[in-house]
PDB file of C-alpha atoms in Angstrom:
ATOM      1  CA  MET A   1     -11.517 -20.118  -3.420  1.00 59.00           C
ATOM      2  CA  ALA A   2     -13.491 -17.015  -2.418  1.00 63.00           C
ATOM      3  CA  THR A   3     -12.854 -13.888  -4.445  1.00 85.00           C
ATOM      4  CA  ASN A   4     -12.161 -10.613  -2.654  1.00 93.00           C
ATOM      5  CA  LYS A   5     -14.372  -7.703  -3.632  1.00 96.00           C
ATOM      6  CA  ILE A   6     -13.329  -4.105  -4.108  1.00 97.00           C
ATOM      7  CA  LYS A   7     -16.130  -1.574  -4.458  1.00 97.00           C
ATOM      8  CA  PHE A   8     -15.972   1.775  -6.233  1.00 97.00           C
ATOM      9  CA  ILE A   9     -18.935   3.801  -5.033  1.00 97.00           C
ATOM     10  CA  CYS A  10     -19.616   7.000  -6.968  1.00 96.00           C
ATOM     11  CA  GLY A  11     -21.383  10.134  -5.814  1.00 92.00           C
ATOM     12  CA  ASP A  12     -21.985  11.467  -9.335  1.00 93.00           C
ATOM     13  CA  ALA A  13     -24.271   9.622 -11.752  1.00 95.00           C
ATOM     14  CA  ALA A  14     -22.669  11.099 -14.855  1.00 94.00           C
ATOM     15  CA  VAL A  15     -19.154  10.150 -13.773  1.00 96.00           C
ATOM     16  CA  LYS A  16     -20.312   6.636 -12.972  1.00 97.00           C
ATOM     17  CA  GLU A  17     -21.890   6.266 -16.407  1.00 97.00           C
ATOM     18  CA  HIS A  18     -19.123   7.787 -18.528  1.00 97.00           C
ATOM     19  CA  TYR A  19     -15.840   7.259 -16.588  1.00 97.00           C
ATOM     20  CA  PRO A  20     -16.114   4.167 -14.405  1.00 98.00           C
ATOM     21  CA  PRO A  21     -12.939   2.540 -13.101  1.00 98.00           C
ATOM     22  CA  LEU A  22     -11.629  -0.414 -15.100  1.00 98.00           C
ATOM     23  CA  PRO A  23      -9.214  -3.276 -14.422  1.00 98.00           C
ATOM     24  CA  ALA A  24      -5.723  -2.059 -15.263  1.00 98.00           C
ATOM     25  CA  SER A  25      -5.408  -4.949 -17.734  1.00 97.00           C
ATOM     26  CA  LYS A  26      -7.944  -3.133 -19.934  1.00 97.00           C
ATOM     27  CA  VAL A  27      -6.080   0.174 -19.833  1.00 98.00           C
ATOM     28  CA  ARG A  28      -2.589  -0.868 -20.784  1.00 98.00           C
ATOM     29  CA  PRO A  29      -0.418   1.885 -22.294  1.00 97.00           C
ATOM     30  CA  GLU A  30      -0.804   2.268 -26.035  1.00 97.00           C
ATOM     31  CA  TRP A  31       2.965   2.040 -26.615  1.00 97.00           C
ATOM     32  CA  TYR A  32       3.000  -1.244 -24.699  1.00 97.00           C
ATOM     33  CA  ASN A  33       0.123  -2.709 -26.724  1.00 97.00           C
ATOM     34  CA  ASN A  34       1.786  -1.721 -29.981  1.00 97.00           C
ATOM     35  CA  ILE A  35       5.303  -3.013 -29.328  1.00 96.00           C
ATOM     36  CA  ASN A  36       6.421  -6.411 -30.624  1.00 96.00           C
ATOM     37  CA  ALA A  37       7.525  -9.129 -28.255  1.00 93.00           C
ATOM     38  CA  TRP A  38      10.863  -9.470 -30.031  1.00 94.00           C
ATOM     39  CA  VAL A  39      13.316  -6.928 -31.376  1.00 95.00           C
ATOM     40  CA  GLY A  40      13.658  -8.907 -34.587  1.00 94.00           C
ATOM     41  CA  GLU A  41      12.946 -12.516 -35.539  1.00 93.00           C
ATOM     42  CA  PRO A  42      11.131 -14.355 -32.712  1.00 90.00           C
ATOM     43  CA  HIS A  43      13.443 -16.523 -30.616  1.00 86.00           C
ATOM     44  CA  ASN A  44      16.427 -15.365 -32.670  1.00 89.00           C
ATOM     45  CA  SER A  45      16.657 -11.847 -31.329  1.00 90.00           C
ATOM     46  CA  TYR A  46      16.411 -10.023 -28.031  1.00 90.00           C
ATOM     47  CA  PRO A  47      13.030 -10.045 -26.279  1.00 91.00           C
ATOM     48  CA  THR A  48      11.405  -6.673 -25.656  1.00 94.00           C
ATOM     49  CA  ILE A  49       9.905  -5.444 -22.412  1.00 95.00           C
ATOM     50  CA  LYS A  50       6.640  -7.088 -23.512  1.00 95.00           C
ATOM     51  CA  LYS A  51       8.115 -10.505 -22.709  1.00 92.00           C
ATOM     52  CA  CYS A  52       8.893  -9.445 -19.119  1.00 92.00           C
ATOM     53  CA  MET A  53       6.215 -10.947 -16.859  1.00 93.00           C
ATOM     54  CA  PRO A  54       7.145  -8.825 -13.767  1.00 94.00           C
ATOM     55  CA  VAL A  55       6.523  -5.725 -15.898  1.00 96.00           C
ATOM     56  CA  PHE A  56       3.280  -7.194 -17.221  1.00 96.00           C
ATOM     57  CA  ASP A  57       2.078  -7.876 -13.678  1.00 97.00           C
ATOM     58  CA  THR A  58       2.919  -4.317 -12.647  1.00 97.00           C
ATOM     59  CA  ILE A  59       1.007  -2.794 -15.596  1.00 98.00           C
ATOM     60  CA  THR A  60      -2.044  -5.023 -15.218  1.00 98.00           C
ATOM     61  CA  SER A  61      -2.441  -5.204 -11.414  1.00 97.00           C
ATOM     62  CA  GLY A  62      -5.352  -3.441  -9.771  1.00 97.00           C
ATOM     63  CA  TYR A  63      -7.669  -0.847 -11.285  1.00 98.00           C
ATOM     64  CA  ILE A  64      -7.480   2.454 -13.109  1.00 98.00           C
ATOM     65  CA  VAL A  65      -9.485   5.485 -11.956  1.00 98.00           C
ATOM     66  CA  PHE A  66     -10.003   8.158 -14.612  1.00 98.00           C
ATOM     67  CA  ASN A  67     -10.003  11.903 -14.454  1.00 97.00           C
ATOM     68  CA  PRO A  68     -13.690  12.883 -14.279  1.00 96.00           C
ATOM     69  CA  VAL A  69     -13.644  16.462 -15.633  1.00 96.00           C
ATOM     70  CA  GLU A  70     -11.714  18.795 -17.901  1.00 96.00           C
ATOM     71  CA  GLN A  71      -9.067  20.706 -15.971  1.00 95.00           C
ATOM     72  CA  ARG A  72      -7.045  23.581 -17.413  1.00 97.00           C
ATOM     73  CA  ILE A  73      -4.001  24.010 -15.220  1.00 97.00           C
ATOM     74  CA  ARG A  74      -1.199  26.542 -15.479  1.00 96.00           C
ATOM     75  CA  SER A  75       1.567  27.601 -13.164  1.00 94.00           C
ATOM     76  CA  SER A  76       1.684  30.900 -11.347  1.00 92.00           C
ATOM     77  CA  PHE A  77       4.507  32.390  -9.307  1.00 86.00           C
ATOM     78  CA  ARG A  78       4.307  33.595  -5.729  1.00 80.00           C
ATOM     79  CA  VAL A  79       7.052  36.204  -5.831  1.00 74.00           C
ATOM     80  CA  ASP A  80       7.001  36.848  -2.105  1.00 74.00           C
ATOM     81  CA  GLU A  81       8.034  33.287  -1.332  1.00 75.00           C
ATOM     82  CA  LYS A  82       9.624  32.354  -4.677  1.00 89.00           C
ATOM     83  CA  VAL A  83       7.300  29.403  -4.998  1.00 94.00           C
ATOM     84  CA  GLN A  84       5.643  28.091  -8.139  1.00 94.00           C
ATOM     85  CA  GLY A  85       1.915  27.848  -7.500  1.00 93.00           C
ATOM     86  CA  PHE A  86      -0.920  26.940  -9.833  1.00 94.00           C
ATOM     87  CA  GLU A  87      -4.216  28.168 -11.228  1.00 95.00           C
ATOM     88  CA  ARG A  88      -6.923  25.719 -12.338  1.00 95.00           C
ATOM     89  CA  GLU A  89     -10.193  26.123 -14.256  1.00 95.00           C
ATOM     90  CA  TYR A  90     -13.155  23.750 -14.184  1.00 93.00           C
ATOM     91  CA  PRO A  91     -16.308  23.824 -16.345  1.00 93.00           C
ATOM     92  CA  MET A  92     -19.231  25.734 -14.871  1.00 90.00           C
ATOM     93  CA  GLY A  93     -21.253  23.515 -12.578  1.00 85.00           C
ATOM     94  CA  TRP A  94     -18.397  21.311 -11.386  1.00 88.00           C
ATOM     95  CA  GLY A  95     -18.469  21.690  -7.650  1.00 81.00           C
ATOM     96  CA  ILE A  96     -16.819  18.615  -6.272  1.00 78.00           C
ATOM     97  CA  GLN A  97     -13.531  20.362  -5.631  1.00 82.00           C
ATOM     98  CA  SER A  98     -12.370  23.959  -5.349  1.00 87.00           C
ATOM     99  CA  PRO A  99     -10.138  24.873  -8.343  1.00 87.00           C
ATOM    100  CA  GLN A 100      -7.337  26.021  -6.060  1.00 88.00           C
ATOM    101  CA  GLU A 101      -7.446  23.062  -3.689  1.00 90.00           C
ATOM    102  CA  GLY A 102      -3.953  21.835  -2.904  1.00 93.00           C
ATOM    103  CA  HIS A 103      -1.118  22.095  -0.421  1.00 93.00           C
ATOM    104  CA  GLU A 104       1.513  24.779   0.077  1.00 93.00           C
ATOM    105  CA  HIS A 105       5.166  24.083  -0.546  1.00 94.00           C
ATOM    106  CA  SER A 106       5.865  24.601   3.157  1.00 94.00           C
ATOM    107  CA  GLN A 107       3.840  21.459   3.955  1.00 95.00           C
ATOM    108  CA  CYS A 108       6.376  19.347   2.042  1.00 95.00           C
ATOM    109  CA  PRO A 109       9.440  21.591   1.721  1.00 95.00           C
ATOM    110  CA  VAL A 110      11.422  19.742  -0.912  1.00 95.00           C
ATOM    111  CA  ARG A 111      12.539  21.054  -4.319  1.00 95.00           C
ATOM    112  CA  ILE A 112      11.190  19.459  -7.484  1.00 93.00           C
ATOM    113  CA  ASN A 113      13.770  19.698 -10.278  1.00 92.00           C
ATOM    114  CA  GLY A 114      15.427  22.437  -8.254  1.00 93.00           C
ATOM    115  CA  ASN A 115      12.239  24.497  -7.834  1.00 93.00           C
ATOM    116  CA  LYS A 116       9.918  25.202  -4.903  1.00 94.00           C
ATOM    117  CA  LYS A 117       6.395  24.227  -5.902  1.00 95.00           C
ATOM    118  CA  ASP A 118       2.961  24.130  -4.346  1.00 95.00           C
ATOM    119  CA  TYR A 119       1.162  20.787  -4.628  1.00 96.00           C
ATOM    120  CA  ILE A 120      -2.008  20.332  -6.604  1.00 95.00           C
ATOM    121  CA  THR A 121      -4.676  17.807  -5.586  1.00 95.00           C
ATOM    122  CA  PHE A 122      -6.952  15.804  -7.869  1.00 95.00           C
ATOM    123  CA  SER A 123     -10.351  14.930  -6.467  1.00 93.00           C
ATOM    124  CA  VAL A 124     -12.610  12.121  -7.724  1.00 95.00           C
ATOM    125  CA  PRO A 125     -16.160  11.390  -6.553  1.00 95.00           C
ATOM    126  CA  TRP A 126     -15.365   7.784  -5.713  1.00 96.00           C
ATOM    127  CA  ARG A 127     -15.332   5.994  -2.378  1.00 96.00           C
ATOM    128  CA  ILE A 128     -13.226   2.850  -2.427  1.00 97.00           C
ATOM    129  CA  GLU A 129     -14.191  -0.065  -0.153  1.00 97.00           C
ATOM    130  CA  THR A 130     -12.105  -3.160   0.503  1.00 97.00           C
ATOM    131  CA  PRO A 131     -12.716  -6.126   2.824  1.00 97.00           C
ATOM    132  CA  PRO A 132     -11.560  -5.894   6.462  1.00 97.00           C
ATOM    133  CA  GLY A 133      -7.744  -6.003   6.677  1.00 97.00           C
ATOM    134  CA  TYR A 134      -7.177  -4.741   3.127  1.00 97.00           C
ATOM    135  CA  SER A 135      -5.690  -1.407   2.065  1.00 98.00           C
ATOM    136  CA  CYS A 136      -4.910   0.125  -1.315  1.00 97.00           C
ATOM    137  CA  ILE A 137      -1.745   1.454  -2.873  1.00 97.00           C
ATOM    138  CA  ILE A 138      -2.580   4.517  -4.973  1.00 97.00           C
ATOM    139  CA  GLN A 139      -0.099   5.940  -7.485  1.00 96.00           C
ATOM    140  CA  SER A 140       0.267   7.174 -11.035  1.00 97.00           C
ATOM    141  CA  PRO A 141      -0.507   4.349 -13.502  1.00 98.00           C
ATOM    142  CA  PHE A 142       2.650   2.277 -13.987  1.00 98.00           C
ATOM    143  CA  TYR A 143       4.465   2.624 -17.331  1.00 97.00           C
ATOM    144  CA  HIS A 144       2.045   5.246 -18.691  1.00 98.00           C
ATOM    145  CA  PHE A 145       4.969   7.735 -18.376  1.00 97.00           C
ATOM    146  CA  GLU A 146       2.800  10.753 -17.621  1.00 97.00           C
ATOM    147  CA  GLU A 147       4.978  13.861 -18.167  1.00 97.00           C
ATOM    148  CA  ARG A 148       2.589  16.706 -17.272  1.00 97.00           C
ATOM    149  CA  PHE A 149       2.150  15.911 -13.590  1.00 97.00           C
ATOM    150  CA  LYS A 150       2.962  13.263 -11.001  1.00 95.00           C
ATOM    151  CA  LEU A 151       0.758  11.875  -8.243  1.00 96.00           C
ATOM    152  CA  PHE A 152       2.409  11.224  -4.904  1.00 96.00           C
ATOM    153  CA  PRO A 153       2.015   7.510  -4.081  1.00 97.00           C
ATOM    154  CA  ALA A 154       0.145   6.675  -0.901  1.00 96.00           C
ATOM    155  CA  ILE A 155      -1.387   3.805   1.027  1.00 97.00           C
ATOM    156  CA  ILE A 156      -4.993   4.269   2.161  1.00 97.00           C
ATOM    157  CA  ASP A 157      -6.775   1.954   4.591  1.00 97.00           C
ATOM    158  CA  THR A 158      -9.859   1.640   2.364  1.00 97.00           C
ATOM    159  CA  ASP A 159     -11.531  -0.866   4.665  1.00 97.00           C
ATOM    160  CA  VAL A 160     -12.212   1.845   7.272  1.00 96.00           C
ATOM    161  CA  ILE A 161     -12.107   5.285   5.659  1.00 94.00           C
ATOM    162  CA  ASP A 162     -15.628   6.496   4.945  1.00 88.00           C
ATOM    163  CA  VAL A 163     -15.279   9.774   3.007  1.00 87.00           C
ATOM    164  CA  PRO A 164     -17.400   9.939  -0.214  1.00 85.00           C
ATOM    165  CA  TRP A 165     -14.455  11.035  -2.429  1.00 86.00           C
ATOM    166  CA  HIS A 166     -10.710  10.686  -2.798  1.00 88.00           C
ATOM    167  CA  ASN A 167      -8.335  13.626  -2.913  1.00 90.00           C
ATOM    168  CA  TRP A 168      -4.886  12.753  -4.302  1.00 94.00           C
ATOM    169  CA  PRO A 169      -1.949  15.205  -4.122  1.00 95.00           C
ATOM    170  CA  GLY A 170       0.629  15.620  -6.820  1.00 96.00           C
ATOM    171  CA  VAL A 171       2.962  18.115  -8.464  1.00 96.00           C
ATOM    172  CA  MET A 172       2.946  19.858 -11.821  1.00 96.00           C
ATOM    173  CA  MET A 173       5.837  18.880 -14.131  1.00 96.00           C
ATOM    174  CA  GLN A 174       4.792  21.156 -17.020  1.00 96.00           C
ATOM    175  CA  ASP A 175       3.881  24.836 -16.740  1.00 95.00           C
ATOM    176  CA  GLU A 176       0.548  24.548 -18.550  1.00 97.00           C
ATOM    177  CA  PHE A 177      -1.624  21.699 -19.690  1.00 97.00           C
ATOM    178  CA  THR A 178      -5.230  20.482 -20.008  1.00 98.00           C
ATOM    179  CA  LEU A 179      -6.284  17.240 -18.382  1.00 97.00           C
ATOM    180  CA  GLN A 180      -9.210  15.743 -20.270  1.00 97.00           C
ATOM    181  CA  PRO A 181     -12.030  13.662 -18.751  1.00 97.00           C
ATOM    182  CA  GLY A 182     -11.411   9.975 -19.271  1.00 97.00           C
ATOM    183  CA  GLU A 183      -7.611  10.151 -19.036  1.00 98.00           C
ATOM    184  CA  PRO A 184      -6.044   7.618 -16.652  1.00 98.00           C
ATOM    185  CA  LEU A 185      -5.396   9.320 -13.347  1.00 98.00           C
ATOM    186  CA  ALA A 186      -4.447   6.704 -10.748  1.00 98.00           C
ATOM    187  CA  GLN A 187      -3.759   2.986 -10.387  1.00 98.00           C
ATOM    188  CA  ILE A 188      -5.378   1.344  -7.359  1.00 98.00           C
ATOM    189  CA  ILE A 189      -3.867  -1.919  -6.094  1.00 98.00           C
ATOM    190  CA  PRO A 190      -5.526  -3.595  -3.088  1.00 98.00           C
ATOM    191  CA  PHE A 191      -3.389  -5.661  -0.748  1.00 97.00           C
ATOM    192  CA  LYS A 192      -3.753  -7.508   2.554  1.00 97.00           C
ATOM    193  CA  ARG A 193      -2.143  -5.846   5.597  1.00 97.00           C
ATOM    194  CA  GLU A 194       0.235  -8.261   7.285  1.00 97.00           C
ATOM    195  CA  ASP A 195       3.102  -7.971   9.744  1.00 97.00           C
ATOM    196  CA  TRP A 196       6.589  -8.678   8.451  1.00 96.00           C
ATOM    197  CA  GLU A 197       9.980  -9.146  10.065  1.00 97.00           C
ATOM    198  CA  MET A 198      13.188  -8.822   8.083  1.00 96.00           C
ATOM    199  CA  GLU A 199      16.084 -11.251   8.183  1.00 96.00           C
ATOM    200  CA  VAL A 200      19.489 -10.828   6.506  1.00 96.00           C
ATOM    201  CA  GLU A 201      21.541 -13.939   5.751  1.00 92.00           C
ATOM    202  CA  LEU A 202      24.770 -14.867   3.966  1.00 89.00           C
ATOM    203  CA  ASN A 203      24.860 -17.812   1.591  1.00 83.00           C
ATOM    204  CA  GLU A 204      27.923 -17.720  -0.599  1.00 77.00           C
ATOM    205  CA  GLU A 205      27.060 -21.047  -2.175  1.00 77.00           C
ATOM    206  CA  GLY A 206      23.680 -19.761  -3.310  1.00 70.00           C
ATOM    207  CA  ILE A 207      25.127 -17.940  -6.306  1.00 71.00           C
ATOM    208  CA  LYS A 208      26.425 -21.260  -7.609  1.00 69.00           C
ATOM    209  CA  ARG A 209      23.097 -23.024  -7.186  1.00 68.00           C
ATOM    210  CA  ASP A 210      21.692 -24.784 -10.209  1.00 64.00           C
ATOM    211  CA  SER A 211      18.445 -23.316 -11.537  1.00 68.00           C
ATOM    212  CA  ALA A 212      15.611 -24.737 -13.586  1.00 64.00           C
ATOM    213  CA  LEU A 213      15.951 -21.593 -15.757  1.00 64.00           C
ATOM    214  CA  LYS A 214      18.628 -23.454 -17.760  1.00 63.00           C
ATOM    215  CA  PHE A 215      16.088 -25.762 -19.340  1.00 64.00           C
ATOM    216  CA  PHE A 216      14.408 -23.124 -21.476  1.00 61.00           C
ATOM    217  CA  LEU A 217      15.738 -20.854 -24.223  1.00 60.00           C
ATOM    218  CA  SER A 218      13.061 -18.243 -23.631  1.00 70.00           C
ATOM    219  CA  ASP A 219      10.093 -17.441 -21.396  1.00 74.00           C
ATOM    220  CA  SER A 220      11.614 -19.441 -18.544  1.00 74.00           C
ATOM    221  CA  TYR A 221      10.226 -17.175 -15.807  1.00 75.00           C
ATOM    222  CA  SER A 222       6.768 -17.348 -17.394  1.00 78.00           C
ATOM    223  CA  LYS A 223       6.878 -21.105 -17.739  1.00 74.00           C
ATOM    224  CA  LEU A 224       8.355 -21.946 -14.363  1.00 74.00           C
ATOM    225  CA  PHE A 225       7.668 -19.252 -11.766  1.00 77.00           C
ATOM    226  CA  HIS A 226       4.953 -16.823 -12.831  1.00 81.00           C
ATOM    227  CA  LYS A 227       1.641 -16.950 -10.924  1.00 87.00           C
ATOM    228  CA  LYS A 228      -1.404 -15.453 -12.539  1.00 87.00           C
ATOM    229  CA  LYS A 229      -3.081 -12.531 -10.810  1.00 88.00           C
ATOM    230  CA  LYS A 230      -6.712 -11.710 -11.396  1.00 88.00           C
ATOM    231  CA  PHE A 231      -8.373  -8.286 -11.146  1.00 92.00           C
ATOM    232  CA  LYS A 232     -11.868  -8.168 -12.610  1.00 89.00           C
TER     233      LYS A 232
END
């Protein structure tokens, strides 16, 4: 079976050398790596989230793109419009993105935790290419539980867009923080675009249906239904 290729093409040699994207399976959250598979004695206690294959697939699918440069970010307040803005500092010489690049609250006029906020954008010098007919879901890395900011999830048609960078919007969740180079920034999951049509049915007997799950004390989903996904 042919393997689909996703390309990450960088416009900055230093970023490519020091902070290249990696398969998400190699950047699993530290708390997830450290947790045991069982609350107590194996097979005689409750399983932890580490035994859940749907969660495992979510954490390990796709690729992680890292923040390429130190960013000192703090909130500022636009009194005239009662909107929380932001101020950002980059190291001297970093010219890929203007420090104040973002979007005004009026462009997405919703309140975040009850507050009006401007939206910050994070730019990376990577162009993402996928085969014809394939797009990418881009969002904050799953289960990393980032508390300082949140990226807005988006779908980008990476088989046709030809800009030499990506610019991802998000919102500050803390008033001041420093984002270090090399920190996970976004999870990229390629998928094939297909047309779908929804159907809704009633099957009252289905809830009584016998299931092969009954044959195993543990790991039944993993043993019977799970299909391995590969992202290299």
